[in-house]
């Protein structure tokens, strides 16, 4: 990616995704489907200057998550996440 603008961390995507998931996605460990690297969701890079929000892998720039909000709808594309690992509420996996 040659142009970096308005890049934030994955925390910016947590608000809209809280509608979909019953857990705090920022604490999940996600595996990138493109390169296989795993990291906490909050460590991924979020770009909010596209139509919707795009969350990219900091290692390979592969797209992990795309999300778009329209009135009454939240559309999420998770195909770039090979695995989303949610720890039990007591922290055990
Ligand atoms: Zn990657």
Coordinates of N, CA, C and O and ligand atoms in Angstrom, one line a residue:
X1 N 0.9 -1.2 0.0 CA 0.0 0.0 0.0 C 0.9 1.2 0.0 O 1.7 1.4 0.9
X2 N 0.8 2.1 -1.0 CA 1.7 3.2 -1.1 C 1.3 4.4 -0.3 O 2.1 5.2 0.0
X3 N 0.0 4.6 -0.1 CA -0.5 5.8 0.6 C -1.1 5.4 2.0 O -1.9 4.5 2.1
X4 N -0.6 6.0 3.0 CA -1.1 5.7 4.4 C -1.7 7.0 4.8 O -1.1 8.0 4.9
X5 N -3.1 6.9 5.0 CA -3.8 8.1 5.5 C -4.9 7.6 6.5 O -5.5 6.6 6.3
X6 N -5.1 8.4 7.5 CA -6.2 8.1 8.5 C -6.1 6.7 9.0 O -7.1 6.1 9.2
X7 N -4.9 6.2 9.2 CA -4.8 4.8 9.8 C -4.9 4.9 11.3 O -4.2 5.7 11.9
X8 N -5.8 4.1 11.8 CA -5.9 4.0 13.3 C -5.7 2.6 13.7 O -5.5 1.7 12.8
X9 N -5.8 2.3 15.0 CA -5.7 0.9 15.3 C -7.0 0.2 15.3 O -8.1 0.9 15.1
X10 N -7.1 -1.1 15.5 CA -8.3 -1.9 15.4 C -9.4 -1.5 16.4 O -10.5 -1.8 16.2
X11 N -9.0 -0.7 17.4 CA -10.0 -0.3 18.4 C -11.1 0.5 17.8 O -12.3 0.5 18.3
X12 N -10.9 1.2 16.7 CA -11.9 2.1 16.1 C -13.0 1.2 15.5 O -14.1 1.7 15.4
X13 N -12.7 0.0 15.2 CA -13.8 -0.9 14.6 C -14.6 -1.6 15.7 O -15.6 -2.3 15.4
X14 N -14.2 -1.5 16.9 CA -14.9 -2.2 18.0 C -16.3 -1.8 18.2 O -17.2 -2.6 18.5
X15 N -16.6 -0.5 18.1 CA -18.0 0.0 18.3 C -19.0 -0.7 17.4 O -19.9 -1.3 17.9
X16 N -18.8 -0.5 16.1 CA -19.8 -1.2 15.2 C -19.8 -2.7 15.4 O -20.9 -3.3 15.3
X17 N -18.7 -3.3 15.6 CA -18.7 -4.8 15.7 C -19.3 -5.3 17.0 O -19.7 -6.4 17.1
X18 N -19.4 -4.4 18.0 CA -20.1 -4.8 19.2 C -21.6 -5.1 19.0 O -22.2 -5.9 19.7
X19 N -22.1 -4.6 17.9 CA -23.5 -5.0 17.5 C -23.6 -6.4 17.1 O -24.6 -7.1 17.4
X20 N -22.6 -6.9 16.5 CA -22.5 -8.3 16.0 C -22.0 -9.3 17.0 O -22.6 -10.4 17.0
X21 N -21.0 -9.0 17.7 CA -20.4 -10.0 18.6 C -20.7 -9.7 20.1 O -20.8 -8.5 20.5
X22 N -20.9 -10.8 20.8 CA -21.3 -10.6 22.3 C -20.0 -10.5 23.1 O -20.1 -10.6 24.3
X23 N -18.9 -10.4 22.5 CA -17.6 -10.3 23.2 C -16.9 -9.1 22.7 O -17.2 -8.5 21.6
X24 N -15.9 -8.6 23.4 CA -15.0 -7.5 23.0 C -14.0 -8.0 22.0 O -13.1 -8.7 22.3
X25 N -14.3 -7.7 20.7 CA -13.4 -8.2 19.7 C -12.0 -7.7 19.8 O -11.1 -8.4 19.3
X26 N -11.7 -6.6 20.4 CA -10.4 -6.1 20.5 C -9.5 -7.0 21.3 O -8.2 -7.0 21.2
X27 N -10.1 -7.9 22.1 CA -9.3 -8.8 23.0 C -9.1 -10.2 22.3 O -8.4 -11.1 22.9
X28 N -9.7 -10.4 21.1 CA -9.6 -11.7 20.4 C -8.2 -11.7 19.7 O -7.7 -10.7 19.3
X29 N -7.8 -12.9 19.5 CA -6.5 -13.2 18.7 C -7.0 -13.6 17.4 O -7.7 -14.6 17.2
X30 N -6.6 -12.8 16.3 CA -7.1 -13.1 15.0 C -5.9 -13.5 14.1 O -4.8 -13.0 14.3
X31 N -6.2 -14.5 13.2 CA -5.1 -15.0 12.3 C -5.5 -14.5 10.9 O -6.6 -14.7 10.4
X32 N -4.5 -13.8 10.3 CA -4.6 -13.3 8.9 C -4.7 -14.4 7.9 O -3.9 -15.3 7.9
X33 N -5.7 -14.4 7.1 CA -5.9 -15.5 6.1 C -4.9 -15.3 5.0 O -4.6 -16.3 4.3
X34 N -4.3 -14.2 4.8 CA -3.3 -14.0 3.7 C -1.9 -14.5 4.1 O -1.3 -15.2 3.4
X35 N -1.4 -14.1 5.3 CA 0.0 -14.4 5.6 C 0.1 -15.4 6.8 O 1.2 -15.9 7.1
X36 N -1.0 -15.6 7.6 CA -1.0 -16.5 8.7 C -0.5 -15.9 10.0 O -0.5 -16.6 11.0
X37 N -0.2 -14.7 10.0 CA 0.3 -14.0 11.2 C -0.9 -13.9 12.2 O -2.1 -13.6 11.7
X38 N -0.7 -14.0 13.5 CA -1.7 -13.8 14.5 C -1.4 -12.7 15.4 O -0.2 -12.5 15.7
X39 N -2.4 -11.9 15.8 CA -2.2 -10.8 16.7 C -3.6 -10.5 17.3 O -4.6 -10.9 16.9
X40 N -3.5 -9.7 18.4 CA -4.8 -9.1 18.9 C -5.4 -8.3 17.9 O -4.8 -7.5 17.2
X41 N -6.7 -8.3 17.9 CA -7.5 -7.5 16.9 C -7.1 -6.0 17.0 O -7.0 -5.3 16.0
X42 N -6.9 -5.5 18.2 CA -6.6 -4.1 18.4 C -5.3 -3.7 17.8 O -5.1 -2.5 17.6
X43 N -4.4 -4.7 17.5 CA -3.1 -4.4 16.9 C -3.2 -4.3 15.4 O -2.2 -3.8 14.8
X44 N -4.3 -4.7 14.8 CA -4.4 -4.5 13.3 C -4.7 -3.1 13.0 O -5.0 -2.3 13.8
X45 N -4.4 -2.7 11.7 CA -4.6 -1.3 11.3 C -6.0 -1.1 10.7 O -6.4 -1.9 9.9
X46 N -6.6 -0.1 11.2 CA -8.0 0.2 10.7 C -7.9 1.5 9.8 O -7.3 2.5 10.2
X47 N -8.6 1.5 8.7 CA -8.6 2.6 7.8 C -10.1 3.0 7.7 O -10.9 2.2 7.3
X48 N -10.4 4.3 8.0 CA -11.8 4.7 8.1 C -12.1 5.7 7.0 O -13.2 6.2 6.9
X49 N -11.2 6.0 6.1 CA -11.4 6.9 5.0 C -11.9 6.3 3.7 O -12.0 7.0 2.7
X50 N -12.2 5.0 3.7 CA -12.8 4.3 2.6 C -14.3 4.3 2.8 O -14.7 4.7 3.9
X51 N -15.0 3.9 1.8 CA -16.5 3.7 2.2 C -16.5 2.6 3.2 O -16.1 1.4 2.9
X52 N -16.9 2.9 4.4 CA -16.9 1.9 5.5 C -15.5 1.9 6.2 O -14.7 2.8 6.0
X53 N -15.2 0.8 6.9 CA -14.0 0.7 7.6 C -13.3 -0.6 7.1 O -13.9 -1.6 6.9
X54 N -12.0 -0.5 6.8 CA -11.2 -1.7 6.4 C -10.1 -1.9 7.5 O -9.4 -1.0 7.8
X55 N -10.0 -3.1 7.9 CA -9.0 -3.5 8.9 C -8.0 -4.4 8.2 O -8.3 -5.4 7.6
X56 N -6.7 -3.9 8.2 CA -5.7 -4.6 7.5 C -4.6 -5.2 8.4 O -4.3 -4.7 9.5
X57 N -4.0 -6.3 8.0 CA -2.9 -6.9 8.7 C -1.6 -6.0 8.7 O -1.2 -5.5 7.7
X58 N -1.0 -5.7 9.9 CA 0.1 -4.9 9.9 C 1.4 -5.5 9.3 O 2.3 -4.8 9.0
X59 N 1.3 -6.8 9.1 CA 2.5 -7.5 8.6 C 2.5 -7.5 7.0 O 3.5 -7.3 6.4
X60 N 1.3 -7.9 6.5 CA 1.2 -8.1 5.0 C 0.3 -7.1 4.3 O 0.2 -7.1 3.1
X61 N -0.4 -6.3 5.1 CA -1.4 -5.4 4.5 C -2.7 -6.1 4.0 O -3.5 -5.4 3.3
X62 N -2.8 -7.4 4.1 CA -4.0 -8.1 3.7 C -5.2 -7.6 4.4 O -5.1 -7.2 5.6
X63 N -6.3 -7.6 3.8 CA -7.6 -7.2 4.4 C -8.1 -8.3 5.3 O -8.3 -9.4 4.9
X64 N -8.3 -7.9 6.6 CA -8.8 -8.9 7.6 C -10.3 -8.7 7.6 O -11.0 -9.7 7.6
X65 N -10.8 -7.5 7.8 CA -12.2 -7.2 7.9 C -12.6 -6.0 7.1 O -11.9 -5.0 7.1
X66 N -13.8 -6.1 6.5 CA -14.4 -4.9 5.9 C -15.8 -4.8 6.6 O -16.5 -5.8 6.8
X67 N -16.1 -3.5 7.0 CA -17.4 -3.3 7.5 C -18.0 -2.0 7.1 O -17.3 -1.0 6.8
X68 N -19.3 -2.0 6.8 CA -20.0 -0.9 6.3 C -21.3 -0.7 7.1 O -22.0 -1.7 7.4
X69 N -21.6 0.5 7.5 CA -22.9 0.7 8.2 C -23.7 1.6 7.4 O -23.3 2.6 6.8
X70 N -25.0 1.2 7.2 CA -26.0 2.0 6.6 C -27.1 2.1 7.5 O -27.2 1.3 8.5
X71 N -28.1 3.0 7.3 CA -29.2 3.1 8.3 C -29.9 1.7 8.4 O -30.4 1.1 7.5
X72 N -29.8 1.2 9.6 CA -30.5 -0.1 9.9 C -29.7 -1.3 9.6 O -30.2 -2.4 9.8
X73 N -28.5 -1.2 9.1 CA -27.7 -2.3 8.6 C -26.2 -2.2 9.0 O -25.7 -1.1 9.0
X74 N -25.6 -3.4 9.4 CA -24.2 -3.5 9.5 C -23.8 -4.7 8.7 O -24.2 -5.8 8.9
X75 N -22.9 -4.4 7.7 CA -22.5 -5.5 6.8 C -21.0 -5.7 7.1 O -20.2 -4.8 7.2
X76 N -20.6 -7.0 7.4 CA -19.3 -7.4 7.8 C -18.8 -8.5 6.9 O -19.5 -9.5 6.7
X77 N -17.6 -8.3 6.4 CA -16.9 -9.3 5.6 C -15.7 -9.7 6.4 O -14.7 -9.0 6.6
X78 N -15.7 -11.0 6.9 CA -14.6 -11.5 7.7 C -13.7 -12.5 7.0 O -12.9 -13.2 7.6
X79 N -13.8 -12.6 5.6 CA -13.1 -13.6 4.9 C -11.6 -13.5 5.0 O -10.9 -14.5 4.8
X80 N -11.1 -12.4 5.4 CA -9.6 -12.2 5.6 C -9.1 -12.7 6.9 O -7.9 -12.6 7.2
X81 N -10.0 -13.1 7.8 CA -9.6 -13.6 9.1 C -9.7 -15.1 9.0 O -10.8 -15.7 9.0
X82 N -8.6 -15.8 9.1 CA -8.6 -17.3 9.0 C -9.2 -17.8 10.3 O -9.9 -18.8 10.3
X83 N -8.9 -17.2 11.4 CA -9.4 -17.7 12.7 C -9.5 -16.5 13.7 O -8.7 -15.5 13.7
X84 N -10.6 -16.5 14.4 CA -10.9 -15.5 15.5 C -11.0 -16.3 16.8 O -11.9 -17.1 17.0
X85 N -10.0 -16.1 17.6 CA -9.9 -16.9 18.9 C -10.4 -16.1 20.0 O -9.8 -15.1 20.4
X86 N -11.5 -16.5 20.6 CA -12.2 -15.8 21.7 C -11.9 -16.5 23.0 O -12.2 -17.7 23.1
X87 N -11.2 -15.9 23.9 CA -10.9 -16.5 25.2 C -12.2 -16.6 26.1 O -13.1 -15.7 25.9
X88 N -12.3 -17.6 26.9 CA -13.4 -17.7 27.9 C -13.4 -16.4 28.7 O -12.3 -15.8 28.8
X89 N -14.5 -16.2 29.4 CA -14.5 -15.0 30.2 C -13.5 -15.0 31.3 O -13.1 -13.9 31.8
X90 N -13.0 -16.2 31.7 CA -12.0 -16.2 32.8 C -10.6 -16.2 32.2 O -9.6 -16.3 32.9
X91 N -10.5 -16.0 30.9 CA -9.2 -15.9 30.2 C -8.6 -17.2 29.7 O -7.6 -17.2 29.0
X92 N -9.2 -18.3 30.1 CA -8.8 -19.6 29.6 C -9.2 -19.9 28.2 O -10.3 -19.5 27.8
X93 N -8.4 -20.5 27.4 CA -8.9 -20.8 26.0 C -8.9 -22.3 25.8 O -8.4 -23.0 26.5
Ligands
LIG1 ZN1 -1.2 -10.8 7.0

